[in-house]
Coordinates of C-alpha atoms in Angstrom, one line a residue:
M1045 CA 0.0 0.0 0.0
S1046 CA 2.8 2.4 0.9
K1047 CA 4.3 1.9 -2.5
I1048 CA 1.1 2.9 -4.1
L1049 CA 0.9 6.1 -2.1
A1050 CA 4.4 6.9 -3.0
R1051 CA 3.8 6.3 -6.5
R1052 CA 0.8 8.6 -6.4
G1053 CA 2.6 11.5 -4.7
R1054 CA 5.4 11.2 -6.9
W1055 CA 3.2 11.2 -10.2
S1056 CA 1.4 14.2 -8.8
A1057 CA 4.9 16.0 -8.3
Y1058 CA 5.8 14.9 -11.7
K1059 CA 2.6 16.4 -13.2
L1060 CA 3.6 19.7 -11.5
V1061 CA 7.2 19.6 -12.8
L1062 CA 5.7 18.8 -16.3
M1063 CA 3.4 22.0 -16.0
Q1064 CA 6.5 23.9 -15.0
A1065 CA 8.4 22.6 -17.9
A1066 CA 5.6 23.7 -20.3
V1067 CA 5.6 27.2 -18.9
A1068 CA 9.3 27.4 -19.2
G1069 CA 9.1 26.2 -22.9
G1070 CA 6.4 28.6 -23.8
T1071 CA 8.2 31.5 -22.1
S1072 CA 11.3 30.8 -23.9
V1073 CA 9.5 30.5 -27.3
F1074 CA 7.9 33.8 -26.6
F1075 CA 11.3 35.5 -25.8
F1076 CA 13.0 33.9 -28.7
A1077 CA 10.2 35.0 -31.2
L1078 CA 10.1 38.7 -30.0
W1079 CA 13.7 39.4 -29.0
G1080 CA 15.8 36.7 -30.5
V1081 CA 18.1 33.8 -29.7
Q1082 CA 20.1 35.2 -26.8
Y1083 CA 16.8 36.1 -24.8
G1084 CA 15.3 32.8 -25.8
L1085 CA 18.2 30.9 -24.4
S1086 CA 18.3 33.1 -21.2
A1087 CA 14.6 32.3 -20.5
L1088 CA 15.4 28.7 -21.3
A1089 CA 18.2 28.9 -18.7
G1090 CA 15.9 30.4 -16.1
G1091 CA 13.2 27.7 -16.7
A1092 CA 15.8 25.1 -16.3
I1093 CA 17.1 26.5 -13.2
A1094 CA 13.6 26.3 -11.7
V1095 CA 12.4 23.1 -13.2
L1096 CA 15.4 20.7 -12.7
P1097 CA 15.9 21.1 -9.0
N1098 CA 12.1 20.6 -8.7
F1099 CA 12.3 17.2 -10.5
V1100 CA 15.2 16.2 -8.3
F1101 CA 13.1 17.1 -5.1
A1102 CA 10.1 15.3 -6.4
T1103 CA 12.3 12.2 -7.1
L1104 CA 13.9 12.2 -3.6
A1105 CA 11.0 13.3 -1.6
F1106 CA 8.5 10.8 -2.7
S1107 CA 10.8 7.7 -2.4
H1108 CA 9.2 6.5 0.8
T1109 CA 5.7 7.0 2.4
G1110 CA 3.7 5.2 5.2
A1111 CA 3.5 5.2 8.9
S1112 CA 6.1 2.5 9.2
S1113 CA 8.8 4.7 7.5
S1114 CA 7.7 8.1 8.7
A1115 CA 11.3 9.0 9.8
K1116 CA 12.4 8.1 6.2
V1117 CA 9.8 10.4 4.7
V1118 CA 10.8 13.5 6.8
K1119 CA 14.5 12.6 6.3
D1120 CA 13.7 12.4 2.4
F1121 CA 11.8 15.7 2.4
Y1122 CA 14.7 17.5 4.2
W1123 CA 17.3 15.9 2.0
G1124 CA 15.4 16.8 -1.2
E1125 CA 14.9 20.3 -0.3
A1126 CA 18.5 20.7 0.6
V1127 CA 19.7 19.1 -2.6
K1128 CA 17.2 21.3 -4.4
L1129 CA 18.5 24.5 -2.9
L1130 CA 22.1 23.6 -3.5
L1131 CA 21.4 22.5 -7.2
T1132 CA 19.5 25.9 -7.7
I1133 CA 22.6 27.7 -6.4
A1134 CA 25.0 25.8 -8.5
M1135 CA 22.8 26.3 -11.5
F1136 CA 22.5 30.0 -11.1
S1137 CA 26.3 30.2 -10.6
F1138 CA 27.1 28.1 -13.6
V1139 CA 24.8 30.2 -15.9
F1140 CA 26.1 33.6 -14.6
I1141 CA 29.8 32.5 -14.8
N1142 CA 29.9 30.5 -18.2
W1143 CA 27.2 32.3 -20.3
K1144 CA 26.0 35.7 -21.4
V1145 CA 22.5 35.9 -20.3
G1146 CA 19.8 38.5 -20.4
F1147 CA 18.9 39.0 -16.8
M1148 CA 15.3 40.1 -17.5
P1149 CA 14.2 36.9 -19.5
L1150 CA 16.3 34.7 -17.1
F1151 CA 14.4 36.0 -14.0
V1152 CA 11.1 36.4 -15.8
C1153 CA 10.8 32.8 -16.8
Y1154 CA 12.2 31.8 -13.5
T1155 CA 9.5 33.7 -11.7
L1156 CA 6.9 32.3 -13.8
V1157 CA 7.8 28.7 -13.2
L1158 CA 7.8 29.4 -9.5
I1159 CA 4.4 31.0 -9.7
V1160 CA 3.1 27.7 -11.4
H1161 CA 4.4 26.0 -8.2
W1162 CA 2.6 28.3 -5.9
T1163 CA -0.8 28.3 -7.9
A1164 CA -0.7 24.3 -8.3
P1165 CA -3.6 23.9 -5.7
L1166 CA -5.9 25.7 -8.1
F1167 CA -5.0 23.1 -10.9
F1168 CA -4.7 19.8 -9.1
K1169 CA -8.0 19.1 -7.2
Q1170 CA -7.7 16.2 -5.0
S1171 CA -10.8 14.0 -4.6

């Protein structure tokens, strides 16, 4: 039973990450079409900085569930959040050091992807 709950929670988290990836892709195409390649790639980088750490968190956080493994569940959530934060910092550092990016499209796309995460309860109604 706990494997089914873990799979269900992981699938819900993956649906959210998929929505975030769709918003990041759409925003990147928008910036590419209006302002060119550099802005499109900058927006794509901002979206990737938001989406990839969330995917890693979803994978780590929903690896265990159930009352018998409640300590593992809490540990996995803390571990997943720590890895997500460190990966986000590393990705921002990598992008700023190695690429010429437009700050506006990068942060606009990053913010839009985070807004998808905050508004997720409106899209995913649990029965």
